[in-house]
Amino acid sequence: MKEDMYSIKMRAVRKEKHISGAERIISEKEIEVLVQQLTARALGHSKGKPDFINITIQNIGNQAIEYIAPLNIATITVDDYFKGRECAIKALQKSGLSCKTSQAILNMLKTCNTMRGAILLDIHSLERLEPDENRGVRVTNIDWSFKIKEDLEKALEKKGLNNNHVKEAVALASKVSNAPGIVAELCWSDDPDYTAGYVASKDVGYMRITKLKPLGDSTGGRVFCFDSSKTSIEECIEYLQKKVTLIHKIPMIKDYISYKDFMEE
Ligand code: AMP
């Protein structure tokens, strides 16, 4: 008989402001350990001590799981975030967006308020499409399959990338790039201590850029670029929020590329 799977979600808040969140899809025997890990993570976040931590555990039973391939991982090393942002524009253009649209996407992230979810942007009109602009669209029901976790960690370890930020971001970006109508994503964290970010798309893979914002800056977020000529926004949001998705392959992890080499490509 197939084992039931569980969705476990953590959200930590301080004075109604989001501090951290995480989710996993796991089997029953992993629940206890994971509750401990997520509690420790919520209490130890660099954005401060939460006054409210919510952990929910839901049996998702035998819901149809979609198994997807991960995006391959590349890292561009840059000296400062100005150069990082130049690389982001180039990666967005390599994903099929115009220079003007790519610049608009970057500007949107520079000025966005902290949200729990992502901005969903129509690449033709440059209008925001989320039903609730204060919350954004939050991707859930995504994780790495437990069958490949050990090998994944070994592969990431070899390149110095075995941390939660990278594992969770690659999983999320892989699901997002697979969503109907999504052509690219731009992200940098709102964590003031974490300055790396990425551009992700089917064309460029998960392209990590070592600096996309100044240290100490707590502005960050995600922009999902949506092509409304391909599908309806409802179909896209349904997939992002509801479809239970597991990644069942190890990504290819490329060697680091310098700013100069990437810009000359
Ligand atoms: P993080 O990388 O966790 O610091 O997240 C950076 C920003 O991405 C957050 O402030 C949110 O705006 C957005 N974000 C985080 N998690 C998700 C998610 N699961 N779905 C959509 N957007 C998210």
GROMACS .gro file of C-alpha atoms and ligand atoms in nm:
model
  288
    1MET     CA    1   0.000   0.000   0.000
    2LYS     CA    2   0.122   0.351  -0.081
    3GLU     CA    3   0.229   0.560   0.219
    4ASP     CA    4   0.022   0.872   0.296
    5MET     CA    5   0.210   1.196   0.247
    6TYR     CA    6   0.183   1.504   0.468
    7SER     CA    7   0.216   1.871   0.393
    8ILE     CA    8   0.383   2.055   0.681
    9LYS     CA    9   0.394   2.434   0.685
   10MET     CA   10   0.557   2.681   0.922
   11ARG     CA   11   0.491   3.051   0.945
   12ALA     CA   12   0.648   3.288   1.197
   13VAL     CA   13   0.523   3.641   1.260
   14ARG     CA   14   0.624   3.932   1.480
   15LYS     CA   15   0.379   4.216   1.543
   16GLU     CA   16   0.184   4.089   1.241
   17LYS     CA   17   0.495   4.115   1.020
   18HIS     CA   18   0.615   3.805   0.838
   19ILE     CA   19   0.948   3.674   0.973
   20SER     CA   20   0.990   3.337   0.808
   21GLY     CA   21   0.804   3.052   0.646
   22ALA     CA   22   0.877   2.709   0.506
   23GLU     CA   23   0.696   2.404   0.383
   24ARG     CA   24   0.776   2.042   0.314
   25ILE     CA   25   0.602   1.734   0.181
   26ILE     CA   26   0.701   1.433   0.390
   27SER     CA   27   0.601   1.089   0.514
   28GLU     CA   28   0.452   1.028   0.861
   29LYS     CA   29   0.775   0.909   1.020
   30GLU     CA   30   0.953   1.237   0.938
   31ILE     CA   31   0.694   1.462   1.104
   32GLU     CA   32   0.837   1.475   1.457
   33VAL     CA   33   1.190   1.568   1.355
   34LEU     CA   34   1.070   1.824   1.108
   35VAL     CA   35   0.847   2.001   1.361
   36GLN     CA   36   1.158   2.045   1.578
   37GLN     CA   37   1.367   2.171   1.287
   38LEU     CA   38   1.104   2.421   1.172
   39THR     CA   39   1.050   2.552   1.527
   40ALA     CA   40   1.425   2.607   1.569
   41ARG     CA   41   1.436   2.783   1.234
   42ALA     CA   42   1.146   3.014   1.324
   43LEU     CA   43   1.303   3.105   1.660
   44GLY     CA   44   1.652   3.163   1.518
   45HIS     CA   45   1.572   3.389   1.223
   46SER     CA   46   1.791   3.693   1.164
   47LYS     CA   47   1.478   3.909   1.126
   48GLY     CA   48   1.408   3.869   1.500
   49LYS     CA   49   1.213   3.659   1.748
   50PRO     CA   50   0.859   3.582   1.638
   51ASP     CA   51   0.567   3.633   1.875
   52PHE     CA   52   0.354   3.384   1.682
   53ILE     CA   53   0.458   3.057   1.517
   54ASN     CA   54   0.206   2.853   1.327
   55ILE     CA   55   0.289   2.495   1.222
   56THR     CA   56   0.023   2.302   1.034
   57ILE     CA   57   0.037   1.936   0.938
   58GLN     CA   58  -0.206   1.812   0.680
   59ASN     CA   59  -0.250   1.458   0.553
   60ILE     CA   60  -0.262   1.494   0.176
   61GLY     CA   61  -0.333   1.122   0.142
   62ASN     CA   62  -0.332   0.986  -0.208
   63GLN     CA   63  -0.372   1.313  -0.399
   64ALA     CA   64  -0.220   1.284  -0.744
   65ILE     CA   65   0.141   1.401  -0.719
   66GLU     CA   66   0.308   1.555  -1.022
   67TYR     CA   67   0.675   1.463  -1.048
   68ILE     CA   68   0.882   1.730  -1.219
   69ALA     CA   69   1.247   1.778  -1.319
   70PRO     CA   70   1.448   2.052  -1.145
   71LEU     CA   71   1.600   2.350  -1.319
   72ASN     CA   72   1.976   2.319  -1.362
   73ILE     CA   73   2.180   2.542  -1.133
   74ALA     CA   74   2.438   2.801  -1.238
   75THR     CA   75   2.604   3.067  -1.024
   76ILE     CA   76   2.735   3.401  -1.149
   77THR     CA   77   2.984   3.565  -0.916
   78VAL     CA   78   2.975   3.944  -0.905
   79ASP     CA   79   3.168   4.205  -0.701
   80ASP     CA   80   2.866   4.419  -0.618
   81TYR     CA   81   2.490   4.431  -0.661
   82PHE     CA   82   2.506   4.684  -0.946
   83LYS     CA   83   2.685   4.423  -1.157
   84GLY     CA   84   2.447   4.158  -1.020
   85ARG     CA   85   2.150   4.356  -1.146
   86GLU     CA   86   2.310   4.393  -1.491
   87CYS     CA   87   2.338   4.012  -1.500
   88ALA     CA   88   1.973   3.979  -1.392
   89ILE     CA   89   1.861   4.201  -1.681
   90LYS     CA   90   2.067   3.996  -1.924
   91ALA     CA   91   1.926   3.667  -1.788
   92LEU     CA   92   1.568   3.800  -1.818
   93GLN     CA   93   1.641   3.897  -2.179
   94LYS     CA   94   1.783   3.550  -2.244
   95SER     CA   95   1.448   3.422  -2.118
   96GLY     CA   96   1.275   3.609  -2.402
   97LEU     CA   97   1.181   3.940  -2.237
   98SER     CA   98   1.260   4.278  -2.389
   99CYS     CA   99   1.514   4.512  -2.229
  100LYS     CA  100   1.235   4.754  -2.127
  101THR     CA  101   1.026   4.478  -1.966
  102SER     CA  102   1.330   4.334  -1.787
  103GLN     CA  103   1.414   4.677  -1.645
  104ALA     CA  104   1.053   4.724  -1.532
  105ILE     CA  105   1.061   4.388  -1.351
  106LEU     CA  106   1.379   4.485  -1.169
  107ASN     CA  107   1.234   4.823  -1.068
  108MET     CA  108   0.925   4.651  -0.935
  109LEU     CA  109   1.131   4.437  -0.698
  110LYS     CA  110   1.345   4.732  -0.586
  111THR     CA  111   1.040   4.913  -0.455
  112CYS     CA  112   0.805   4.636  -0.343
  113ASN     CA  113   0.671   4.604   0.011
  114THR     CA  114   0.729   4.287   0.209
  115MET     CA  115   0.469   4.030   0.110
  116ARG     CA  116   0.414   3.664   0.188
  117GLY     CA  117   0.378   3.578  -0.178
  118ALA     CA  118   0.501   3.689  -0.518
  119ILE     CA  119   0.405   3.957  -0.766
  120LEU     CA  120   0.242   3.807  -1.075
  121LEU     CA  121   0.319   4.038  -1.363
  122ASP     CA  122   0.158   4.048  -1.707
  123ILE     CA  123   0.459   4.084  -1.941
  124HIS     CA  124   0.249   4.261  -2.207
  125SER     CA  125   0.066   4.525  -2.001
  126LEU     CA  126   0.314   4.528  -1.705
  127GLU     CA  127   0.010   4.516  -1.477
  128ARG     CA  128   0.001   4.317  -1.156
  129LEU     CA  129  -0.243   4.027  -1.162
  130GLU     CA  130  -0.258   3.895  -0.805
  131PRO     CA  131  -0.608   3.886  -0.656
  132ASP     CA  132  -0.464   4.038  -0.333
  133GLU     CA  133  -0.168   4.273  -0.391
  134ASN     CA  134  -0.075   4.289  -0.022
  135ARG     CA  135  -0.031   3.914  -0.003
  136GLY     CA  136   0.081   3.822  -0.354
  137VAL     CA  137   0.056   3.469  -0.490
  138ARG     CA  138   0.209   3.208  -0.262
  139VAL     CA  139   0.343   2.889  -0.412
  140THR     CA  140   0.279   2.584  -0.198
  141ASN     CA  141   0.287   2.205  -0.224
  142ILE     CA  142   0.640   2.172  -0.358
  143ASP     CA  143   0.936   1.975  -0.225
  144TRP     CA  144   1.220   1.743  -0.326
  145SER     CA  145   1.127   1.375  -0.325
  146PHE     CA  146   1.274   1.208  -0.015
  147LYS     CA  147   1.423   0.940  -0.246
  148ILE     CA  148   1.681   1.184  -0.386
  149LYS     CA  149   1.743   1.408  -0.084
  150GLU     CA  150   2.068   1.246   0.024
  151ASP     CA  151   2.216   1.252  -0.327
  152LEU     CA  152   2.095   1.609  -0.375
  153GLU     CA  153   2.270   1.723  -0.058
  154LYS     CA  154   2.593   1.552  -0.164
  155ALA     CA  155   2.580   1.714  -0.507
  156LEU     CA  156   2.511   2.061  -0.360
  157GLU     CA  157   2.778   2.014  -0.093
  158LYS     CA  158   3.046   1.968  -0.361
  159LYS     CA  159   2.973   2.319  -0.490
  160GLY     CA  160   2.925   2.478  -0.146
  161LEU     CA  161   2.551   2.518  -0.204
  162ASN     CA  162   2.400   2.279   0.049
  163ASN     CA  163   2.179   2.518   0.246
  164ASN     CA  164   1.805   2.572   0.296
  165HIS     CA  165   1.797   2.894   0.092
  166VAL     CA  166   1.925   2.718  -0.221
  167LYS     CA  167   1.731   2.391  -0.178
  168GLU     CA  168   1.399   2.568  -0.120
  169ALA     CA  169   1.452   2.833  -0.384
  170VAL     CA  170   1.547   2.581  -0.656
  171ALA     CA  171   1.244   2.366  -0.570
  172LEU     CA  172   1.012   2.665  -0.582
  173ALA     CA  173   1.163   2.807  -0.901
  174SER     CA  174   1.139   2.465  -1.071
  175LYS     CA  175   0.766   2.448  -0.996
  176VAL     CA  176   0.713   2.812  -1.100
  177SER     CA  177   0.894   2.764  -1.433
  178ASN     CA  178   0.668   2.465  -1.498
  179ALA     CA  179   0.348   2.661  -1.431
  180PRO     CA  180   0.120   2.741  -1.727
  181GLY     CA  181   0.203   3.083  -1.875
  182ILE     CA  182   0.511   3.159  -1.662
  183VAL     CA  183   0.815   3.262  -1.868
  184ALA     CA  184   1.061   3.381  -1.602
  185GLU     CA  185   1.110   3.470  -1.238
  186LEU     CA  186   1.327   3.726  -1.055
  187CYS     CA  187   1.394   3.694  -0.682
  188TRP     CA  188   1.602   3.830  -0.404
  189SER     CA  189   1.538   3.764  -0.039
  190ASP     CA  190   1.394   4.013   0.209
  191ASP     CA  191   1.641   3.871   0.464
  192PRO     CA  192   1.883   4.163   0.528
  193ASP     CA  193   2.176   3.920   0.569
  194TYR     CA  194   2.120   3.732   0.243
  195THR     CA  195   2.218   3.930  -0.065
  196ALA     CA  196   2.215   3.659  -0.334
  197GLY     CA  197   1.918   3.619  -0.565
  198TYR     CA  198   1.830   3.459  -0.894
  199VAL     CA  199   1.665   3.466  -1.232
  200ALA     CA  200   1.492   3.141  -1.327
  201SER     CA  201   1.332   3.021  -1.648
  202LYS     CA  202   1.322   2.719  -1.875
  203ASP     CA  203   1.581   2.899  -2.095
  204VAL     CA  204   1.846   2.990  -1.838
  205GLY     CA  205   1.767   2.740  -1.559
  206TYR     CA  206   1.815   2.854  -1.201
  207MET     CA  207   2.070   3.131  -1.240
  208ARG     CA  208   2.198   3.230  -0.899
  209ILE     CA  209   2.364   3.573  -0.877
  210THR     CA  210   2.584   3.619  -0.570
  211LYS     CA  211   2.483   3.982  -0.504
  212LEU     CA  212   2.154   4.141  -0.604
  213LYS     CA  213   2.105   4.388  -0.318
  214PRO     CA  214   2.313   4.571  -0.057
  215LEU     CA  215   2.382   4.401   0.278
  216GLY     CA  216   2.137   4.516   0.547
  217ASP     CA  217   1.857   4.591   0.301
  218SER     CA  218   1.531   4.420   0.399
  219THR     CA  219   1.353   4.486   0.068
  220GLY     CA  220   1.300   4.174  -0.138
  221GLY     CA  221   1.046   3.955  -0.304
  222ARG     CA  222   0.964   3.759  -0.616
  223VAL     CA  223   0.823   3.857  -0.954
  224PHE     CA  224   0.664   3.581  -1.164
  225CYS     CA  225   0.645   3.693  -1.528
  226PHE     CA  226   0.323   3.574  -1.687
  227ASP     CA  227   0.242   3.562  -2.058
  228SER     CA  228  -0.135   3.614  -2.076
  229SER     CA  229  -0.145   3.507  -2.442
  230LYS     CA  230  -0.062   3.148  -2.337
  231THR     CA  231  -0.324   3.064  -2.076
  232SER     CA  232  -0.562   3.207  -1.816
  233ILE     CA  233  -0.437   3.356  -1.493
  234GLU     CA  234  -0.675   3.128  -1.296
  235GLU     CA  235  -0.510   2.818  -1.440
  236CYS     CA  236  -0.167   2.948  -1.350
  237ILE     CA  237  -0.262   3.040  -0.991
  238GLU     CA  238  -0.440   2.707  -0.940
  239TYR     CA  239  -0.122   2.521  -1.041
  240LEU     CA  240   0.107   2.735  -0.824
  241GLN     CA  241  -0.107   2.710  -0.513
  242LYS     CA  242  -0.273   2.370  -0.530
  243LYS     CA  243  -0.092   2.112  -0.741
  244VAL     CA  244   0.114   1.878  -0.524
  245THR     CA  245   0.454   1.866  -0.693
  246LEU     CA  246   0.768   1.671  -0.608
  247ILE     CA  247   1.106   1.695  -0.778
  248HIS     CA  248   1.243   1.351  -0.860
  249LYS     CA  249   1.580   1.423  -1.024
  250ILE     CA  250   1.911   1.576  -0.920
  251PRO     CA  251   1.981   1.904  -1.102
  252MET     CA  252   2.297   1.957  -1.302
  253ILE     CA  253   2.515   2.199  -1.103
  254LYS     CA  254   2.747   2.401  -1.324
  255ASP     CA  255   3.078   2.560  -1.226
  256TYR     CA  256   3.069   2.923  -1.116
  257ILE     CA  257   3.080   3.182  -1.398
  258SER     CA  258   3.235   3.528  -1.357
  259TYR     CA  259   3.045   3.850  -1.433
  260LYS     CA  260   3.279   3.915  -1.726
  261ASP     CA  261   3.231   3.570  -1.882
  262PHE     CA  262   2.854   3.588  -1.845
  263MET     CA  263   2.827   3.937  -1.994
  264GLU     CA  264   3.047   3.835  -2.290
  265GLU     CA  265   2.849   3.515  -2.361
  266AMP     P1  266   1.276   3.447   0.091
  266AMP     O1  267   1.364   3.403  -0.019
  266AMP     O2  268   1.214   3.336   0.170
  266AMP     O3  269   1.338   3.553   0.175
  266AMP     O4  270   1.154   3.516   0.019
  266AMP     C1  271   1.166   3.638  -0.049
  266AMP     C2  272   1.031   3.686  -0.090
  266AMP     O5  273   0.976   3.594  -0.185
  266AMP     C3  274   0.927   3.694   0.022
  266AMP     O6  275   0.931   3.819   0.085
  266AMP     C4  276   0.798   3.677  -0.055
  266AMP     O7  277   0.760   3.800  -0.113
  266AMP     C5  278   0.837   3.582  -0.167
  266AMP     N1  279   0.808   3.443  -0.133
  266AMP     C6  280   0.859   3.368  -0.033
  266AMP     N2  281   0.808   3.245  -0.034
  266AMP     C7  282   0.721   3.240  -0.137
  266AMP     C8  283   0.635   3.140  -0.190
  266AMP     N3  284   0.626   3.020  -0.136
  266AMP     N4  285   0.559   3.172  -0.297
  266AMP     C9  286   0.567   3.295  -0.354
  266AMP     N5  287   0.645   3.392  -0.308
  266AMP    C10  288   0.721   3.367  -0.201
   0.00000   0.00000   0.00000
